[in-house]
Amino acid sequence: MQFMLLFSRQGKLRLQKWYVPLSDKERKKISRDLVQTILARKPKMCSFLEWRDLKIVYKRYASLYFCCAVEDQDNELITLEIIHRYVELLDKYFGSVCELDIIFNFEKAYFILDEFLLGGEAQETSKKNVLKAIEQADLLQEEAEGRV
Amino acid sequence: MALKIVKGSIDRMFDKNLQDLVRGIRNHKDDEAKYISTCIDEIKQELKQDNIAVKANAVCKLTYLQMLGYDVSWAAFNIVEVMSSSKFTYKRIGYLAASQCFHESTDVIMLTTNQIRKDLSSPNQYDTGVALTGLSCFVTPDLARDLANDIMTLMSHTKPYIRKKAVLIMYKVFLKYPESLRPAFPRLKEKLEDPDPGVQSAAVNVICELARRNPKNYLSLAPLFFKLMTSSTNNWVLIKIIKLFGALTPLEPRLGKKLIEPLTNLIHSTSAMSLLYECVNTVILCVQKLRILIEDSDQNLKYLGLLAMSKILKTHPKSVQSHKDLILQCLDDKDESIRLRALDLLYGMVSKKNLMEIVKKLMLHVDKAEGTTYRDELLTKIIDICSQSNYQYITNFEWYISILVELTRLEGTRHGHLIASQMLDVAIRVKAIRAFAVAQMATLLDNAHLLTGNTQRNGICEVLYAAAWICGEFSEHLENPAQTLEAMLRPKVATLPGHIQAVYVQNTAKLFATILKSQEGNADGTTSEETTQLMIDRLPLFVQSANLEVQERASCILQLVKYIQKLQQKDVEVAEEVSALFAGELNPVAPKAQKKVPVPEGLDLDAWINEPPSESESEDEQPKAIFTKEEPKHSRPRHTEVDEKELAKRREARKQEQANNPFYIKASPSSQKVYQDAPGVEHIPVVQIDLSVPLKVPGLPMSDQYVKLEEERRQKERAEKKKKEKKKRKEKRSGRGKKHDSGPESEEDITPAHMVDIVTEEMPENALPSDEDDKDPNDPHKALDIDLDKPLADSEKLPVRSHRAAEALKSPVEDAEAENAGPQESKKKSSKDKKEKKKDKDRKVDAGNLITSTDLLHLVSLTDGFLFFVCDIQGNLQDGSQVVVSVIFENKCSSFLKSMEFNVLDSLNSKLQRPEGSGPHDGLTVPFQLPPGVSNEARFVFTVQSIVMPQKLKGTLTFIVKNEDSSTHEKLDFKLHFTCTSYLITTPCYSDAFAKLLESGDLKSSSIRLEGVNMPFHHLLARICFHHHFSVVERIDSCASMYSRSIQGHHVCLLVKTSAQTVSIDAKCDEPTLLGNVLDEIKQTFSQC
């Protein structure tokens, strides 16, 4: 996977994760392009589109769009499953997650993503393990804060 | 100090945290930019404070702002500061910020190497995890090189959590530093059988990614993967494995057969659509199953079904063709993505029989299509479909020309170029069609105003370029050349783009010549004279053109015509001479032809034609030597380097030129795509035009008529054939029964409407048509095409620890690396030691003679090279009284090493931490065994009371060497050297804070001078940074301030100055003994060079 974007129906970026090194300028251009293209699509259309030499897989959950860019040979359906899994993880962690959760705890959303995907590849397929790792890291953080 | 901290936390209460910031932004919707700029000012203030909590909070807010699109690159250094915090909470934030904001050109990345290395070896697995995660986002080739070995070690970490991450990140490391692939691969392979499923799936992931790019190197893994595929139940893993097999099967056909069974099982048993899709994709036999996907109401499945179909099409076109109905249906889908996929499929489905029908359908879509993009896509597809395989499927070129002419009615398209090139191609190469083409083009020219509309910035006017050229070049076919000539000289032409005008002007001359020739016999010369007058009247318009090309051609031709007029007035016959100007047929030349011309014997392309320019000659003078510039490819490499960019530029220019040159013909449909991307086309702005008025070019035949005509023609043919057959049958009535009934006509039955002779492009004799240079040399995966089965050479081993800065600066002094070179270097030493050892009968030598002044030491085994170990001493950030010694053990012999025990004789000051309940002299068991050739790392924690003095600790390592028949007990003595440097921790410091520190007056000073240091200043600094854990605070010319901190919080400040070969270091520290020792160690480092 090359990158993942989360954005709202209004086109506001909520999360971005880049697994390929690009300059800020390119990143901005890409996200602007994609957000526009995807928002213009109708709900009944399929979740895939070809864009430059990449395949874009996106899915809408409530007011948020989750959008991933994968390479030509990658499997689109598994990418959809990755998106879904991530949403499930967020849901479990925040307890029926909503857009505001992600806005206000955006660093947590990143931490969860980082435990689930690494360098653009799924690193942990077990939901339980991902959440366990996050909880323990949080615990460590709370302890440290407690000590302060 | 304490007061400062309290004050810091009080300040903090008034700071905005992230939630406040987000809330604030939401509350200031109207003046967001203004609000954020005040926030950024606040953040800048916060970053200046010493309190790390405040800094971390600020960095967290910056990360949020970065996502909103604000530039935060100025805070890169602060991010590094937060990354190096010892508290996990802040470290986590720091790494997150780094992974979001850093990219390859961020220069502070090179400061992070040591920090990351430290975090990777942290005893806390979450520190390591955070570092690995961050690294995966911003790893650079330098980081990859320096950290490859550390990450490789982590692949054998005791915690699966770390192993999993380390395995995955190795893929990124391979991409950035391909040399690491071979040394790391055995361990990666090992991980395929890791007991933890997460690690296993990570390893499968990485190997699959590697293998699908360069499958041939991974064939030997097939059995292992086969086993995994039949045993695994994890869909994620299965998908990757199947993908891998998809890449391997073309190389090893036997695999295909073996795979059929497990794959069919999966297809029948799995409920996961994604897995099914992957299987189907790989097997490519299940077209029927795909039909189900396409017929599904779920748009996603429909799309994927079409996509898979197009893959099957390449290998089994027949099986797809039977689904034409379904695919044509998809053309009507509401979803553009699906329509485009269906279009792709159509490309491969056409035959002579159905081409007209399909194109007719597409033309209908062109009329209906709303978006320009989709319409353009349709247009290119129509042209692709028709022109594929050298017009293989076109039976009637008149029909094709009229399709092209119809396409010119599409206003606002970007592909005028494409249509033009098709017109030229067909007219030049299909001789039989020229008369028809010329007639059509003449009509086009006559109605040019319809094409250009009211704007000249319309892509479609490119077609006029082709039309003008065709009418000029083949003007002998024109029915009414005078009328065409008039059309080409209309004042409106001057509004066309320059390159088109130029063609117009040139071709009027050709027309003129034709007219003169045809009128020659006529006694009455008025027509000729009228034409001449027309030329003289109209050409001046072009002479005034701002376009140089147009102007030049026009004035040239104008003079010529004026001269002809004079001759005409004298009744001289000129036609012959004028047409001689344009005599001769121009034949199409293949684009690769030039390259294929064989080099004549006796011609040495590498030899200089002129004397090479002398060394001293400057760049600017080079063009004088024309030939060396003309053929940079053949000149010496030195010049090639210089000209690489220039070459690329010229190649581009040449492509552009070829694109516009009718004599260059695109070899295959694939190259047409390249053409479409040619920059020239993109520059033409697309103008939306109201299409409500149907634009019908009067007098043009409609392609539909051809479809009907063609149908009639074919029927007639069929009827005739039947008649013939009947006759035959009549003749043979008494003979055998019915011969085949000519029901549905087969492909071969269709004869072309015209005798068509498609001229192939010219190629030099004995040139072989080939496409070998189609691979992209810039593909990053190409570097990973590495043979993995060859045994590892010593020179390939990963550097255990290398000096980032020194290497990046291409240090001319090699000794910096000598200490860092790891295995190779130590091996040399080991052989040296062996010699020494022979003298020593008890086989024990103090290995301390190898101890360097740095914290890095290599201890080489003295027991016949059984064991080799490297250790690295680092202060523990979390605890000021702890030092962690990491030891990498590597088994260098062919026997099994086990029961290793590590023991150190404690001193009053430094003690090895032993598990509770063990005595002060007990050794620690190393928690692993070493099979031959394997290395592993163990960490030992020491408690240190005072860190102001360096210390040496004696230690022994005992172990059992086990052979097949015997086992011996061996012992190795060593010394651990705790230098004062090893208690220092690289800590970045702000220049403000640094100045404050110096002003405070609490610090004692001391200084040293180093004589005869013969190295550039930046090397010197890099060396101090690397060996002694300092960071540069500021550098001005040949003077720099540096900072470091001990694990117990002592500040060490240096001011380094250099003049000639003398370096003076003034140092300040709150602990004079520590300072003295650190300075001594620095001195020693430089005395060794």
PDB file of C-alpha atoms in Angstrom, chain A residues 12-19 21-24 27-28 41 44-50 55 71 73-78 80-82 85 100 103-108 110-111 114-115 118-119 121-125 133 136-138 140-141 144-145 148, chain B residues 18-19 22-23 26 32 60 63-64 66-69 71 87-89 92 96 99-100 102-104 124 126 133 136-137 161 164-165 168-169 172 176 198 205 209 212-213 234 236 239-240 243 273-274 277-278 299-301 303-304 307 334-335 337-338 341:
ATOM      1  CA  LYS A  12     -11.475  17.853   5.077  1.00  0.00           C
ATOM      2  CA  LEU A  13      -8.515  15.585   5.628  1.00  0.00           C
ATOM      3  CA  ARG A  14      -8.781  13.711   8.913  1.00  0.00           C
ATOM      4  CA  LEU A  15      -5.846  11.363   8.732  1.00  0.00           C
ATOM      5  CA  GLN A  16      -3.069  10.669   6.275  1.00  0.00           C
ATOM      6  CA  LYS A  17      -0.439   8.017   6.289  1.00  0.00           C
ATOM      7  CA  TRP A  18       2.214   7.841   3.603  1.00  0.00           C
ATOM      8  CA  TYR A  19       4.253   4.735   3.135  1.00  0.00           C
ATOM      9  CA  PRO A  21       8.482   9.250   0.859  1.00  0.00           C
ATOM     10  CA  LEU A  22       7.024  12.220  -1.002  1.00  0.00           C
ATOM     11  CA  SER A  23       7.489  15.922  -0.609  1.00  0.00           C
ATOM     12  CA  ASP A  24       4.776  17.922   1.130  1.00  0.00           C
ATOM     13  CA  ARG A  27       1.292  14.930  -0.944  1.00  0.00           C
ATOM     14  CA  LYS A  28      -0.973  17.932  -0.950  1.00  0.00           C
ATOM     15  CA  ARG A  41     -18.523   9.716  -7.317  1.00  0.00           C
ATOM     16  CA  LYS A  44     -23.815   3.387  -6.051  1.00  0.00           C
ATOM     17  CA  MET A  45     -20.561   3.350  -7.951  1.00  0.00           C
ATOM     18  CA  CYS A  46     -17.902   0.771  -7.254  1.00  0.00           C
ATOM     19  CA  SER A  47     -15.151   1.365  -4.736  1.00  0.00           C
ATOM     20  CA  PHE A  48     -12.236   1.203  -7.125  1.00  0.00           C
ATOM     21  CA  LEU A  49     -10.713   3.587  -9.534  1.00  0.00           C
ATOM     22  CA  GLU A  50      -7.533   3.750 -11.492  1.00  0.00           C
ATOM     23  CA  LYS A  55      -5.391   1.636  -7.890  1.00  0.00           C
ATOM     24  CA  GLU A  71      -0.195  -1.035  -6.531  1.00  0.00           C
ATOM     25  CA  GLN A  73      -1.012  -6.111  -8.758  1.00  0.00           C
ATOM     26  CA  ASP A  74      -2.558  -5.841  -5.338  1.00  0.00           C
ATOM     27  CA  ASN A  75      -5.874  -7.369  -4.450  1.00  0.00           C
ATOM     28  CA  GLU A  76      -8.637  -4.773  -4.194  1.00  0.00           C
ATOM     29  CA  LEU A  77     -10.935  -6.830  -2.060  1.00  0.00           C
ATOM     30  CA  ILE A  78      -8.315  -7.465   0.561  1.00  0.00           C
ATOM     31  CA  LEU A  80     -11.330  -3.187   1.313  1.00  0.00           C
ATOM     32  CA  GLU A  81     -11.005  -5.702   4.079  1.00  0.00           C
ATOM     33  CA  ILE A  82      -8.027  -3.834   5.485  1.00  0.00           C
ATOM     34  CA  ARG A  85     -10.604  -4.038   9.750  1.00  0.00           C
ATOM     35  CA  LEU A 100     -15.164  13.501  16.290  1.00  0.00           C
ATOM     36  CA  ILE A 103     -10.509  14.460  15.135  1.00  0.00           C
ATOM     37  CA  PHE A 104      -9.868  14.857  18.837  1.00  0.00           C
ATOM     38  CA  ASN A 105      -7.723  11.786  19.322  1.00  0.00           C
ATOM     39  CA  PHE A 106      -6.019  11.789  16.027  1.00  0.00           C
ATOM     40  CA  GLU A 107      -2.733  10.600  17.509  1.00  0.00           C
ATOM     41  CA  LYS A 108      -4.491   7.534  18.909  1.00  0.00           C
ATOM     42  CA  TYR A 110      -2.451   6.883  14.140  1.00  0.00           C
ATOM     43  CA  PHE A 111      -1.126   4.610  16.868  1.00  0.00           C
ATOM     44  CA  ASP A 114       0.636   1.793  13.117  1.00  0.00           C
ATOM     45  CA  GLU A 115      -0.017  -1.338  15.096  1.00  0.00           C
ATOM     46  CA  LEU A 118       3.571  -1.278   8.966  1.00  0.00           C
ATOM     47  CA  GLY A 119       5.291   0.113   5.938  1.00  0.00           C
ATOM     48  CA  GLU A 121       1.725  -4.098   4.773  1.00  0.00           C
ATOM     49  CA  ALA A 122      -0.639  -5.666   7.260  1.00  0.00           C
ATOM     50  CA  GLN A 123       1.463  -6.615  10.244  1.00  0.00           C
ATOM     51  CA  GLU A 124      -1.113  -8.101  12.546  1.00  0.00           C
ATOM     52  CA  THR A 125      -4.201  -9.848  11.345  1.00  0.00           C
ATOM     53  CA  ALA A 133      -0.546  -3.894  22.031  1.00  0.00           C
ATOM     54  CA  GLN A 136      -0.302  -1.947  26.906  1.00  0.00           C
ATOM     55  CA  ALA A 137       1.411   0.988  25.293  1.00  0.00           C
ATOM     56  CA  ASP A 138      -1.306   3.252  26.693  1.00  0.00           C
ATOM     57  CA  LEU A 140       2.869   2.475  29.881  1.00  0.00           C
ATOM     58  CA  GLN A 141       2.059   6.035  28.973  1.00  0.00           C
ATOM     59  CA  ALA A 144       4.710   7.508  33.090  1.00  0.00           C
ATOM     60  CA  GLU A 145       2.223  10.341  33.392  1.00  0.00           C
ATOM     61  CA  VAL A 148       5.134  12.918  36.729  1.00  0.00           C
TER      62      VAL A 148
ATOM     63  CA  LEU B  18      -4.389  19.261  21.222  1.00  0.00           C
ATOM     64  CA  GLN B  19      -8.060  19.106  22.141  1.00  0.00           C
ATOM     65  CA  VAL B  22      -8.968  21.321  17.603  1.00  0.00           C
ATOM     66  CA  ARG B  23     -11.861  22.942  19.428  1.00  0.00           C
ATOM     67  CA  ARG B  26     -13.685  24.470  14.914  1.00  0.00           C
ATOM     68  CA  GLU B  32      -9.227  29.826  10.553  1.00  0.00           C
ATOM     69  CA  CYS B  60       1.648  16.994  18.821  1.00  0.00           C
ATOM     70  CA  THR B  63       1.414  17.182  13.645  1.00  0.00           C
ATOM     71  CA  TYR B  64      -2.257  18.052  13.535  1.00  0.00           C
ATOM     72  CA  GLN B  66       0.655  19.487   9.270  1.00  0.00           C
ATOM     73  CA  MET B  67      -2.321  17.343   8.317  1.00  0.00           C
ATOM     74  CA  LEU B  68      -4.366  20.438   7.696  1.00  0.00           C
ATOM     75  CA  GLY B  69      -1.745  21.412   5.178  1.00  0.00           C
ATOM     76  CA  ASP B  71       4.172  23.768   6.653  1.00  0.00           C
ATOM     77  CA  LYS B  87       9.666   8.977  28.332  1.00  0.00           C
ATOM     78  CA  PHE B  88       7.583   6.726  26.177  1.00  0.00           C
ATOM     79  CA  THR B  89       4.675   9.170  26.114  1.00  0.00           C
ATOM     80  CA  ARG B  92       5.676   8.148  20.868  1.00  0.00           C
ATOM     81  CA  LEU B  96       4.557   9.993  15.134  1.00  0.00           C
ATOM     82  CA  SER B  99       6.737   9.707  10.468  1.00  0.00           C
ATOM     83  CA  GLN B 100       4.211  12.270   9.291  1.00  0.00           C
ATOM     84  CA  PHE B 102       9.890  13.736   7.502  1.00  0.00           C
ATOM     85  CA  HIS B 103      10.752  12.730   4.012  1.00  0.00           C
ATOM     86  CA  GLU B 104      13.964  11.836   2.278  1.00  0.00           C
ATOM     87  CA  ASN B 124      11.353  -1.740  26.534  1.00  0.00           C
ATOM     88  CA  TYR B 126       7.308  -0.533  23.004  1.00  0.00           C
ATOM     89  CA  THR B 133       7.072   2.033  13.061  1.00  0.00           C
ATOM     90  CA  SER B 136       9.137   2.465   8.221  1.00  0.00           C
ATOM     91  CA  CYS B 137       7.838   5.856   7.116  1.00  0.00           C
ATOM     92  CA  TYR B 161       5.798  -8.193  18.705  1.00  0.00           C
ATOM     93  CA  LYS B 164       7.017  -9.094  13.383  1.00  0.00           C
ATOM     94  CA  LYS B 165       7.759  -5.419  12.976  1.00  0.00           C
ATOM     95  CA  LEU B 168       8.184  -6.130   7.826  1.00  0.00           C
ATOM     96  CA  ILE B 169      10.492  -3.180   7.944  1.00  0.00           C
ATOM     97  CA  LYS B 172      11.721  -1.138   3.214  1.00  0.00           C
ATOM     98  CA  LYS B 176      16.648   1.455   0.089  1.00  0.00           C
ATOM     99  CA  GLY B 198       1.995 -12.837  13.093  1.00  0.00           C
ATOM    100  CA  ASN B 205       4.317 -10.683   3.124  1.00  0.00           C
ATOM    101  CA  GLU B 209       6.542  -8.605  -2.274  1.00  0.00           C
ATOM    102  CA  ARG B 212       6.637 -10.954  -7.423  1.00  0.00           C
ATOM    103  CA  ARG B 213       9.131  -8.404  -8.697  1.00  0.00           C
ATOM    104  CA  ASN B 234      -5.309 -17.361   7.400  1.00  0.00           C
ATOM    105  CA  TRP B 236      -4.500 -12.796   4.442  1.00  0.00           C
ATOM    106  CA  ILE B 239      -3.816 -14.423  -0.664  1.00  0.00           C
ATOM    107  CA  LYS B 240      -0.172 -13.421  -0.554  1.00  0.00           C
ATOM    108  CA  LYS B 243      -0.076 -14.158  -5.530  1.00  0.00           C
ATOM    109  CA  MET B 273     -14.685 -13.216  -1.955  1.00  0.00           C
ATOM    110  CA  SER B 274     -11.246 -11.641  -1.802  1.00  0.00           C
ATOM    111  CA  TYR B 277     -10.850 -13.418  -6.551  1.00  0.00           C
ATOM    112  CA  GLU B 278      -7.178 -13.987  -5.963  1.00  0.00           C
ATOM    113  CA  GLN B 299     -20.642  -2.728  -8.542  1.00  0.00           C
ATOM    114  CA  ASN B 300     -17.366  -3.730  -6.897  1.00  0.00           C
ATOM    115  CA  LEU B 301     -17.607  -7.308  -8.012  1.00  0.00           C
ATOM    116  CA  TYR B 303     -15.573  -4.101 -11.760  1.00  0.00           C
ATOM    117  CA  LEU B 304     -13.253  -6.830 -10.578  1.00  0.00           C
ATOM    118  CA  LEU B 307     -10.643  -6.578 -14.638  1.00  0.00           C
ATOM    119  CA  LYS B 334     -23.729   4.401 -15.013  1.00  0.00           C
ATOM    120  CA  ASP B 335     -20.309   3.997 -13.443  1.00  0.00           C
ATOM    121  CA  SER B 337     -14.888   3.009 -13.882  1.00  0.00           C
ATOM    122  CA  ILE B 338     -16.886   0.064 -15.124  1.00  0.00           C
ATOM    123  CA  ARG B 341     -12.895  -1.491 -17.914  1.00  0.00           C
TER     124      ARG B 341
END
